[in-house]
Coordinates of C-alpha atoms and ligand atoms in Angstrom, one line a residue:
X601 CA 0.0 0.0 0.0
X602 CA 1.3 3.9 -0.9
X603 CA 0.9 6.0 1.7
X604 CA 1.4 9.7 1.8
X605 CA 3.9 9.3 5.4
X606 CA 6.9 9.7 2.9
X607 CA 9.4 10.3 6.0
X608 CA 12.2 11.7 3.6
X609 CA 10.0 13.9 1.5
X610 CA 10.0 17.4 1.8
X611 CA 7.1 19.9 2.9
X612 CA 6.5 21.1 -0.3
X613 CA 6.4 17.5 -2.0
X614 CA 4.3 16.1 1.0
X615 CA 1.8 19.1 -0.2
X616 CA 1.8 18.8 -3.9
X617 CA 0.7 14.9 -3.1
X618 CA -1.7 15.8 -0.9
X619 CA -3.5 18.4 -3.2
X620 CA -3.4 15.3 -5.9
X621 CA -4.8 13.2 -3.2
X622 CA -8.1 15.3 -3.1
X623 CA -8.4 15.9 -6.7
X624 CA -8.5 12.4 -7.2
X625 CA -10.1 10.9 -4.6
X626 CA -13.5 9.8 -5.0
X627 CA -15.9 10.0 -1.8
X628 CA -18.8 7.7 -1.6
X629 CA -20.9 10.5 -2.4
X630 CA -19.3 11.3 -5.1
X631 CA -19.9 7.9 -6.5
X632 CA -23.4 7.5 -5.6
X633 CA -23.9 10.8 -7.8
X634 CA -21.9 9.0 -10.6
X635 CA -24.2 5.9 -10.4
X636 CA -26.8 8.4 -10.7
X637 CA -26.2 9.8 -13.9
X638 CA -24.5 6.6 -15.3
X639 CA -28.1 5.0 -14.5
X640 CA -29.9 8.1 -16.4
X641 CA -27.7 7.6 -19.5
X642 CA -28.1 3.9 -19.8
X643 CA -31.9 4.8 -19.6
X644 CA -31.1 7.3 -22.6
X645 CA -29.2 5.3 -24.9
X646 CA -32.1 2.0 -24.6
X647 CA -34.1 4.6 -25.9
X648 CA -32.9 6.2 -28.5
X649 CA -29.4 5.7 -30.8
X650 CA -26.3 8.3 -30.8
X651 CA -26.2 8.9 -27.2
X652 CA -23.0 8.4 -24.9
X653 CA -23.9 5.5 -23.9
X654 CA -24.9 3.7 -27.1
X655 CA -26.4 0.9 -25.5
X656 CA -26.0 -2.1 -28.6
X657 CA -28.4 -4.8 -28.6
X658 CA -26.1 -7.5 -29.6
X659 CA -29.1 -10.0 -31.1
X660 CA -27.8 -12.7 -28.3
X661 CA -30.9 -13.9 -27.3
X662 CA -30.7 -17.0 -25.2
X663 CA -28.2 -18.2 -22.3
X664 CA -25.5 -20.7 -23.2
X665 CA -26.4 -24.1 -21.1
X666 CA -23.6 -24.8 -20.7
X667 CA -24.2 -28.3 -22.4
X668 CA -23.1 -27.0 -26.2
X669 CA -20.8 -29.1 -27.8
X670 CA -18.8 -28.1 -31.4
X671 CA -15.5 -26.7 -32.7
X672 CA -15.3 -23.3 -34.3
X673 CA -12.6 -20.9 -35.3
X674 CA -12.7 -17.7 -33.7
X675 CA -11.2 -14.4 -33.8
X676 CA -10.3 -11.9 -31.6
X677 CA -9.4 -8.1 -32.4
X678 CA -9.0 -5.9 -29.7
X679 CA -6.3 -3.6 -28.5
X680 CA -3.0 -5.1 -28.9
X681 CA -2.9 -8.0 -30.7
X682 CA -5.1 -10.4 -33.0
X683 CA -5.4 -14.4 -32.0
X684 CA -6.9 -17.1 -34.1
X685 CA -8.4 -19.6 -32.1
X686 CA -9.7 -23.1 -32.8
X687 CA -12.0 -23.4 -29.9
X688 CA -14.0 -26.7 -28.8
X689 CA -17.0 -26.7 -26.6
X690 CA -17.0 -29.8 -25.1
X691 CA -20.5 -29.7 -23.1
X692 CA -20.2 -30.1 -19.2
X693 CA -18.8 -25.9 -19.4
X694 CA -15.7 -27.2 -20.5
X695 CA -14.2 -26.4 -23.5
X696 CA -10.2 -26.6 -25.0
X697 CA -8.5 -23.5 -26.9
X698 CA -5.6 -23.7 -28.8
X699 CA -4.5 -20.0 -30.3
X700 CA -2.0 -18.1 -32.1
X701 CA -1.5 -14.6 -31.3
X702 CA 0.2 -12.1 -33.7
X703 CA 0.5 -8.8 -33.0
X704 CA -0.8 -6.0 -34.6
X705 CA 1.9 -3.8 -36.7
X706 CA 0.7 -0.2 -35.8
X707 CA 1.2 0.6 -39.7
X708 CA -1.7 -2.1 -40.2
X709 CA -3.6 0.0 -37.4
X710 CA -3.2 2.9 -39.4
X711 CA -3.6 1.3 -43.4
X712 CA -7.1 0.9 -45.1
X713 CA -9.6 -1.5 -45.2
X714 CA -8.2 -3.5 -48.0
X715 CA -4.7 -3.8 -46.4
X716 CA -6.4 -4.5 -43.0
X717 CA -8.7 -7.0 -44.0
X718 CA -6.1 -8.9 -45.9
X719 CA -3.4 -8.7 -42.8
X720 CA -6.4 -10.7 -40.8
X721 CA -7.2 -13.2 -43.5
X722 CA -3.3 -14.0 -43.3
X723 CA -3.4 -14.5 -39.9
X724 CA -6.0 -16.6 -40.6
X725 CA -4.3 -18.6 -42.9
X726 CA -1.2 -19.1 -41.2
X727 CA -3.4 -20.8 -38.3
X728 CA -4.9 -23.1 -40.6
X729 CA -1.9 -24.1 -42.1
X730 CA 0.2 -24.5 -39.3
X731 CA -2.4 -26.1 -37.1
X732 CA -3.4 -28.4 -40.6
X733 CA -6.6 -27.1 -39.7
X734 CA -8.1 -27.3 -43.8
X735 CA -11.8 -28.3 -44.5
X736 CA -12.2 -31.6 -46.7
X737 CA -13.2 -30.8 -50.1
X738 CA -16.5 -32.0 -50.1
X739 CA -17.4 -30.6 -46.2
X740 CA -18.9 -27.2 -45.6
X741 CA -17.0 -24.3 -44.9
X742 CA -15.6 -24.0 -41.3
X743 CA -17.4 -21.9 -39.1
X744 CA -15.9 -18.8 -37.1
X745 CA -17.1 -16.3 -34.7
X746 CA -15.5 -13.0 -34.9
X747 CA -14.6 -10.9 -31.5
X748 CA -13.9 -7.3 -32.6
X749 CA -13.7 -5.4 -30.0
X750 CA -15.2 -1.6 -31.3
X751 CA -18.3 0.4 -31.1
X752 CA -20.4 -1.4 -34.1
X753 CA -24.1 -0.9 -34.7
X754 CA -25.5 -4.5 -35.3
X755 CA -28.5 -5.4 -37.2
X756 CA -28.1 -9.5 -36.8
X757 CA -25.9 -11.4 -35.0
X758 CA -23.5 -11.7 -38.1
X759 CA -24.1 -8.2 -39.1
X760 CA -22.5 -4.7 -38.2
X761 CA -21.3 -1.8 -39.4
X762 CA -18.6 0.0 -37.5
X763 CA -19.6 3.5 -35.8
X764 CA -16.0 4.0 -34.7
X765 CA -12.2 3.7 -34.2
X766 CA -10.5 4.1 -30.8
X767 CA -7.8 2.9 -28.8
X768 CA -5.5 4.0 -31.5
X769 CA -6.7 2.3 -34.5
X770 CA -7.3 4.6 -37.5
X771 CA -7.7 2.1 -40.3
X772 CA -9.5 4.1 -43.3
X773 CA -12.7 3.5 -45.4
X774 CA -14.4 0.8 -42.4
X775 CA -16.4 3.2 -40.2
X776 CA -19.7 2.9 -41.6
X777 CA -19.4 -0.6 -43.4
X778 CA -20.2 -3.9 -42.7
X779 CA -17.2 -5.6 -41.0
X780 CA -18.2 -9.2 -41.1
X781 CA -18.4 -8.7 -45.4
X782 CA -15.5 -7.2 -44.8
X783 CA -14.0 -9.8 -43.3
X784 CA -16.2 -12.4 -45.5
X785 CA -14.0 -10.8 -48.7
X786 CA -10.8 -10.6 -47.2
X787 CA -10.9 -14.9 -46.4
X788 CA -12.6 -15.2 -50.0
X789 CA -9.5 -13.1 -51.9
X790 CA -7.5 -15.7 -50.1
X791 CA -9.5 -18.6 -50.9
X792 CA -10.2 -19.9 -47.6
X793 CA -13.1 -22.0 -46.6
X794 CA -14.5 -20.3 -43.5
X795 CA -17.5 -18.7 -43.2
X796 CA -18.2 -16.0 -40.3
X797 CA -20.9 -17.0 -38.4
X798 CA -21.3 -14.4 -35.4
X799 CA -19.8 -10.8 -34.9
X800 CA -18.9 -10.8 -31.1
X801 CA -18.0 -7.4 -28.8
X802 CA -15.5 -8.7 -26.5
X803 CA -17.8 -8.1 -23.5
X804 CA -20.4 -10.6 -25.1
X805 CA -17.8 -13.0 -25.3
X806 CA -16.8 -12.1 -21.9
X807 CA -20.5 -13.2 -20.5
X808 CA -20.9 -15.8 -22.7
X809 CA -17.8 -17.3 -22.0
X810 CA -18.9 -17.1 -17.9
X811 CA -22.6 -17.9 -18.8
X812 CA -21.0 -21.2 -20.2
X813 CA -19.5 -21.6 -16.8
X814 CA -21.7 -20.4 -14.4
X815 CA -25.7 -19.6 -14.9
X816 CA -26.1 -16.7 -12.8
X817 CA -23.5 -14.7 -15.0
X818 CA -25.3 -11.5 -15.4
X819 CA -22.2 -9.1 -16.9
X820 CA -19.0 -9.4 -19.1
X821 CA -16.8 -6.6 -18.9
X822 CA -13.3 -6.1 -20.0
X823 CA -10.9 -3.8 -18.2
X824 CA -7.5 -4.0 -20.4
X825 CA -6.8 -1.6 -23.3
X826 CA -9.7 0.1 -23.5
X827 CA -12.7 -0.9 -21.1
X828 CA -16.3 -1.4 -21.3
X829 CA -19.6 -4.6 -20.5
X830 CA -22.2 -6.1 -21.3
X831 CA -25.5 -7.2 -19.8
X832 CA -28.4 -9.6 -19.7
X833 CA -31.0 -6.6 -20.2
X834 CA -34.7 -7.1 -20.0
X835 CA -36.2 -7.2 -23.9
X836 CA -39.0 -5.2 -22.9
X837 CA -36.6 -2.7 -21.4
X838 CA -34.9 -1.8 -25.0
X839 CA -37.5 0.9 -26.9
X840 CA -35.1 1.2 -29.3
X841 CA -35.0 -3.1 -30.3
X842 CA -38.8 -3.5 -29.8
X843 CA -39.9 -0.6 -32.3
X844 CA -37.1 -2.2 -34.6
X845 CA -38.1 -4.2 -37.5
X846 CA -36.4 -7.6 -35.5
X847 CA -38.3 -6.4 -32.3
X848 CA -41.2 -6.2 -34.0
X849 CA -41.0 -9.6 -34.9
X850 CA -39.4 -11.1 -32.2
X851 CA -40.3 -9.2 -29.1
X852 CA -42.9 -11.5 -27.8
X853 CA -40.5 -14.9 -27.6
X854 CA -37.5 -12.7 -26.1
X855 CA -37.0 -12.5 -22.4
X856 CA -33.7 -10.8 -22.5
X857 CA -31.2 -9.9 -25.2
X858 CA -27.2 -9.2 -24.2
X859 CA -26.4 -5.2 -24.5
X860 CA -23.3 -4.2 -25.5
X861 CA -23.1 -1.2 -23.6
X862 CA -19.8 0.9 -25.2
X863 CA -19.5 2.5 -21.8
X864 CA -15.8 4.0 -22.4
X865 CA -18.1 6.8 -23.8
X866 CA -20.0 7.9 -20.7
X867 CA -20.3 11.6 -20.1
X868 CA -18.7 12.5 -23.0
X869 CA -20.0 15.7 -22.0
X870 CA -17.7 16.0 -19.1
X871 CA -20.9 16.7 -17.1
X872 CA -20.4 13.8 -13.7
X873 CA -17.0 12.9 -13.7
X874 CA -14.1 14.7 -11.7
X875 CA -11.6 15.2 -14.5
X876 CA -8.6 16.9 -13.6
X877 CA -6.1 19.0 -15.5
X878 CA -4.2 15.9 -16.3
X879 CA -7.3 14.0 -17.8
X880 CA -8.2 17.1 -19.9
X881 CA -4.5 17.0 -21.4
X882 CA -4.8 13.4 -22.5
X883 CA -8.0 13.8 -23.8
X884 CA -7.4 16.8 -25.9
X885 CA -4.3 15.0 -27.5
X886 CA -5.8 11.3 -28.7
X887 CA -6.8 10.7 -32.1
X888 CA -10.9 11.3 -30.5
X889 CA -11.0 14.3 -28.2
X890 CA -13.8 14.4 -26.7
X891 CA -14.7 10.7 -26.8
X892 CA -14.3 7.8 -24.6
X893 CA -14.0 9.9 -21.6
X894 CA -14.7 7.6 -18.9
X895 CA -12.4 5.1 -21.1
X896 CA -9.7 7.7 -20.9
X897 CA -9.9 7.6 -17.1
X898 CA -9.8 3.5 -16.2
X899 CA -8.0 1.5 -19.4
X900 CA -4.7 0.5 -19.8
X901 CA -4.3 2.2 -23.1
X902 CA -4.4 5.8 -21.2
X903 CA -4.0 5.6 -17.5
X904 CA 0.4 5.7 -18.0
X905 CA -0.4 8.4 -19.8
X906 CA -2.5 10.2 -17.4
X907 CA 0.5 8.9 -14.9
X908 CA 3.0 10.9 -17.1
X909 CA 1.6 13.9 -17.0
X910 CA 1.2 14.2 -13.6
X911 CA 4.4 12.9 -13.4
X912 CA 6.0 15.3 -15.5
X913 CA 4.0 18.5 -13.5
X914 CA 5.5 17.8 -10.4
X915 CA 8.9 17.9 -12.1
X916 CA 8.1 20.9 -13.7
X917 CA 7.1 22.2 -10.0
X918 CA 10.9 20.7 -9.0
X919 CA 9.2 18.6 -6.8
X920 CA 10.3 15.3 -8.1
X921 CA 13.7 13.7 -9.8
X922 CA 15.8 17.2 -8.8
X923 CA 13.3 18.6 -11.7
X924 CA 15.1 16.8 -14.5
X925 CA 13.2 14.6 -16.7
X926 CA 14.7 12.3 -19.4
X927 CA 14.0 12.1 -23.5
X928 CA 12.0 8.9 -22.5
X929 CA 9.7 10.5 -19.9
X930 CA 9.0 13.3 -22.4
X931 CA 7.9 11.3 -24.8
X932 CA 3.9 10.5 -25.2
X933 CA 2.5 7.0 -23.7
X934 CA 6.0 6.1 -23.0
X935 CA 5.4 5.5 -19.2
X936 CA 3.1 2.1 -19.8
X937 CA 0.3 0.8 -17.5
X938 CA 1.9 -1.8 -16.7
X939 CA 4.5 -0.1 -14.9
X940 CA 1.7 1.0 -13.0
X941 CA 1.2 -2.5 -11.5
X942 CA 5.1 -3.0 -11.3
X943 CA 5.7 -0.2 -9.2
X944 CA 2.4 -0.3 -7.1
X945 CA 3.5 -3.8 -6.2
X946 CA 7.0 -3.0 -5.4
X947 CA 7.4 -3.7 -1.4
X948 CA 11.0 -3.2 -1.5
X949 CA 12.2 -1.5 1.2
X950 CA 14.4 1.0 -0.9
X951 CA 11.4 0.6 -3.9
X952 CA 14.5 -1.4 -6.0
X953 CA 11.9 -2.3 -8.5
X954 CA 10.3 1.2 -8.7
X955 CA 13.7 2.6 -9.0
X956 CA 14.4 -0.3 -11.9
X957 CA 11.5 1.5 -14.1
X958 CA 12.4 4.7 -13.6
X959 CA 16.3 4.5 -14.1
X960 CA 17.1 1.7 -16.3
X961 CA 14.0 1.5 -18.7
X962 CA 13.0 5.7 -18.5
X963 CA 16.5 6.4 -18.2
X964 CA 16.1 8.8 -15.2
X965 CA 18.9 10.6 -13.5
X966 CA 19.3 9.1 -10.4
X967 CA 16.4 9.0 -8.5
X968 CA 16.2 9.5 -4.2
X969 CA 14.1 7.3 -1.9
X970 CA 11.0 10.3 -1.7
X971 CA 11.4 10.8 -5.7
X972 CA 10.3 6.6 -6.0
X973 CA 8.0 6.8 -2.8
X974 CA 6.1 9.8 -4.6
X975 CA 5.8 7.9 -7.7
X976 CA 4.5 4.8 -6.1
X977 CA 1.4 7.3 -4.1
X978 CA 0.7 9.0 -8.0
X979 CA 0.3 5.3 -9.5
X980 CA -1.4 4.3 -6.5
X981 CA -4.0 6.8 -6.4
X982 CA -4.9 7.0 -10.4
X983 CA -4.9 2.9 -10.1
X984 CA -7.6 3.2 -7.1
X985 CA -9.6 6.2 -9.0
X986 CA -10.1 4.1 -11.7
X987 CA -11.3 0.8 -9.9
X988 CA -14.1 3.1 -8.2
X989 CA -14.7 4.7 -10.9
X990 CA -15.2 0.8 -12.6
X991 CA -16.9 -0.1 -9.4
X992 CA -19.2 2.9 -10.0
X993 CA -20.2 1.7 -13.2
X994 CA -20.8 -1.9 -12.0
X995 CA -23.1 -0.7 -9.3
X996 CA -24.9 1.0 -12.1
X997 CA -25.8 -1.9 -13.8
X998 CA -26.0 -4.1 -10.9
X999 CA -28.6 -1.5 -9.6
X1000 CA -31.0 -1.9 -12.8
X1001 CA -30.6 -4.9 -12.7
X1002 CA -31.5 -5.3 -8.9
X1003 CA -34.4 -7.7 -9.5
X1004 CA -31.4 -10.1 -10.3
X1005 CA -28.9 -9.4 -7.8
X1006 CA -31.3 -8.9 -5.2
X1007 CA -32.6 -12.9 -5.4
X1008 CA -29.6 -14.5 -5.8
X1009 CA -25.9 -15.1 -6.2
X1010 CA -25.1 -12.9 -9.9
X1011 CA -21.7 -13.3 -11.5
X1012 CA -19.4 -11.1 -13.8
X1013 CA -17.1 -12.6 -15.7
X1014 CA -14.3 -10.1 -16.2
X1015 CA -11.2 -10.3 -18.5
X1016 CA -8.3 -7.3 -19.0
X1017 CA -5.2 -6.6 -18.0
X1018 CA -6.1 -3.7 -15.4
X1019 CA -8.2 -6.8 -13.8
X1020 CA -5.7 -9.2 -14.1
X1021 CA -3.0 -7.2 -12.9
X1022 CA -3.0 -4.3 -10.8
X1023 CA -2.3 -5.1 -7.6
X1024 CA -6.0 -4.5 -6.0
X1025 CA -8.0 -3.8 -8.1
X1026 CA -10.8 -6.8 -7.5
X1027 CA -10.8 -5.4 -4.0
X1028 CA -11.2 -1.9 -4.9
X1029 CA -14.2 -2.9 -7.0
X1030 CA -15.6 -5.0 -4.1
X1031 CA -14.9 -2.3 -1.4
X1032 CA -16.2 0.0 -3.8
X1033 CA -19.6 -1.6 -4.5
X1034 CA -20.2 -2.6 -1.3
X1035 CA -19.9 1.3 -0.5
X1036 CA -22.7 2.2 -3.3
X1037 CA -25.0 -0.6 -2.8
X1038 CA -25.0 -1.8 0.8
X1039 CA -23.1 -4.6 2.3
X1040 CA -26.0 -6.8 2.4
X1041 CA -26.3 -6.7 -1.7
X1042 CA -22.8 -6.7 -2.3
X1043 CA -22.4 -10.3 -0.7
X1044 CA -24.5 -11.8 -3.8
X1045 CA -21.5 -10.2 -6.2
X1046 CA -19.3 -12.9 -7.4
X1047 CA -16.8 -12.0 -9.8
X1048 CA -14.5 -14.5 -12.3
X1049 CA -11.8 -13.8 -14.3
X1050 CA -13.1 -14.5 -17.8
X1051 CA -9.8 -15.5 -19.2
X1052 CA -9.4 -16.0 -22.9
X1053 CA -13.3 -15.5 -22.9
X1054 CA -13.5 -13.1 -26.4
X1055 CA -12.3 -16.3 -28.3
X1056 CA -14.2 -19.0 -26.4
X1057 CA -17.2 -16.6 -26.4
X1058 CA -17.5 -16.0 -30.3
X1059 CA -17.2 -19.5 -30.6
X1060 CA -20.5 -19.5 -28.1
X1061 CA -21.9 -17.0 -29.8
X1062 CA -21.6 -18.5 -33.2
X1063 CA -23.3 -21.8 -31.9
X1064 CA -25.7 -19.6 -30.1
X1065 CA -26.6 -18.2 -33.5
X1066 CA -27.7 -21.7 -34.9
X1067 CA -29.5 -22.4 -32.0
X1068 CA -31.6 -19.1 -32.4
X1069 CA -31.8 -19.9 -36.5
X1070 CA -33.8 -22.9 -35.3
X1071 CA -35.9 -21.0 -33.2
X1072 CA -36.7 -17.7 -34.7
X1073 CA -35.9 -19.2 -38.1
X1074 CA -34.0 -16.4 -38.7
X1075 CA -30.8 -14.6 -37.7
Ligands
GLC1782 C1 -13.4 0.0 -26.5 C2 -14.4 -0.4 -27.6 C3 -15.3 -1.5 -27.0 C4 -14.5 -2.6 -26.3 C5 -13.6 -2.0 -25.3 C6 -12.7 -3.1 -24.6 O1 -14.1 0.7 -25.5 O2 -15.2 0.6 -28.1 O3 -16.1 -2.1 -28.0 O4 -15.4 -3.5 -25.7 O5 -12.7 -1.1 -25.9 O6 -11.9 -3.8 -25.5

């Protein structure tokens, strides 16, 4: 744990920290007005399309038993890196992955839609090849669910156009077309037999690969590069599907359909949240100002970032590192999230491995016992902010959803590397939770790690689809 008792540290640093301290800090009043709004704009974007929140149905219709069987390929495009699975479902909530993972050239995250499609498609075809994965010449095509991980505006469960890019992908001519045809052309040009048979958020997977595992899974969320969930919403709870032409038709067999919910784009009007000086600065200078807001305050991609700039403000002040700062510091997103975890978890008693980060990988000048203990409270408190402000979020849902967690044990299955690794952050969320919706609720929370759950779900999703061919007779 950081703590502001920094015995070496001078008045004026102990002061600067402190005056962070309450900028950042969130009380529990604070969040219950945050749930408040959060709940008001979920509300909103049921309703009606193009508000923050923009509230996706995601045309998953039924829960996964649990008792599906069948291989499928799947895909998975999110932040970082693309992986081609060949996923089995074995029934019994078991299932076996085997997965390739290439990573994503940042001049493929910034080509065109021809280039970028056809990068996939080899990844694709590497798999097959090296996993001597082909389909017999007289069998049908091999099926594959597709996780990609961006704001898209579905109209079927294979079907979506994409609204728009974030976390640093600016690939041209896809926002506003169909990604799954897309995709379809790309595997065709390379004359491969597989046929997409779901398009899959990573959240959906995320609950569908939990709902596999456990039945009271009510939420998938992913905390990692960029951050955002999903939700088992009531169908008559979604204006917006049931005066759709698919609502229309549909509406009276449906008891709940999965909503993605893009929440990285709450208050985009900068209306609820405390953002600080810092936050404003690393909105302002991404590829969408003005977008993602409440992403920009919790994912991995930006919370180094927002770690930087404070960093560098209190070395502009000459309150840390003698006020020198090195070419590395000064460069954008060079001070990575996961240094974050690193140095939160260092319990050295000289802060070795905080001092490793800053002097050997930033190339610091040498740094002095207060200079690491400061940097350890800064990554500290932004880490904390942004599991309450998760937590916040959670509670939202959780809270109109209360006819669920209110009767019984109600599971999230969560996946990301924020989750996974920063130290604390499951207990943040709990403490957090517990402080917006009561002790007594908060016992029915259980939360899972949903590991590798974008792949396994879009394989769930894609058997889900037949399964909802058979009985809507459509898609
Ligand atoms: C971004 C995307 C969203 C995705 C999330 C986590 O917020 O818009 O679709 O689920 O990142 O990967």
């Amino acid at each position: 744990m950081a703590s502001l008792d920094i015995p070496s540290a001078s008045t004026a640093q102990l002061d600067a920290l402190k005056e962070l301290k309450s900028s950042f800090t969130l009380t529990t009043d604070r969040l219950h007005r945050i749930v408040e709004g959060f709940v008001h704009s979920m509300n909103e974007g049921l309703e009606k399309d193009g508000k923050n929140l923009a509230m996706i149905p995601s045309y998953v219709k039924t829960r996964p038993t649990g008792d599906e069987k069948g291989t499928y390929l799947a895909l998975d495009l999110g932040g970082t890196n693309l992986r081609v699975c060949e996923v089995s479902l074995k029934g019994d909530s078991q299932f076996d992955i085997v997965q390739q993972k290439f990573t994503i050239p940042q001049a493929i995250k910034h080509s065109n839609a021809r280039t970028f499609f056809d990068w996939i498609a080899d990844c694709v075809s590497v798999f097959l090849t090296d996993h001597d994965k082909e389909p017999s010449p007289t069998g049908l095509d091999i099926p594959l669910g597709f996780t990609f991980s961006f704001a898209v505006a579905q109209s079927s469960i294979n079907r979506g156009t994409l609204i728009m890019w974030n976390k640093g992908f600016t690939v041209e001519g896809v926002v506003g077309r169909d990604v799954v045809l897309l995709l379809q052309d790309a595997l065709k040009r390379k004359h491969l037999r597989v046929s997409v048979a779901a398009l899959v958020n990573d959240t959906v997977g995320a609950l569908m690969t939990s709902a596999y595992q456990h039945p009271s899974s009510l939420m998938g969320v992913i905390f990692g590069t960029g951050t955002n969930a999903a939700y088992f919403e009531k169908a008559g709870r979604i204006p917006k599907w049931i005066q759709s032409a698919d609502g229309a038709r549909d509406a009276a067999d449906v008891d709940e359909m999965v909503i993605n919910m893009e929440w990285g784009g709450f208050d985009n009007d900068k209306d609820v949240l405390p953002l600080t000086f810092f936050d404003n600065g690393v909105d302002r200078e991404t590829q969408n100002p003005g977008k993602q807001i409440f992403e920009k305050m919790i994912s991995g991609l930006y919370l180094g970032e927002v770690t930087r700039k404070v960093l560098l403000h209190l070395v502009d002040r000459r309150l840390l590192f003698n006020g020198r700062s090195s070419t590395e510091l000064n460069q954008p997103y060079s001070f990575d999230t996961a240094y974050m975890s690193t140095i939160v978890a260092d319990e050295t008693p000289d802060l070795a491995d905080t001092q490793y980060t800053l002097e050997s990988v930033l190339l610091l000048p040498p740094t002095t016992p207060a200079d690491r203990a400061m940097v350890k409270a800064v990554c500290y408190m932004l880490g904390l902010r942004a599991a309450r402000l998760s937590a916040a979020a959670l509670a939202s849902v959780l809270t109109v959803r209360k006819d669920v967690l209110s009767a019984s044990k109600t599971t999230i299955g969560i996946d990301g590397s924020m989750y996974e690794f920063y130290p604390s952050f499951e207990r943040f969320l709990m403490e957090a939770m517990a402080e917006i919706l009561g002790e007594k609720l908060a016992q029915n929370i259980h939360t899972t790690l949903s590991k590798d759950g974008s792949g396994v779900g879009a394989a769930i999703v894609a058997m889900v689809a037949d399964k909802q061919r058979e009985m809507f007779g459509h898609n």
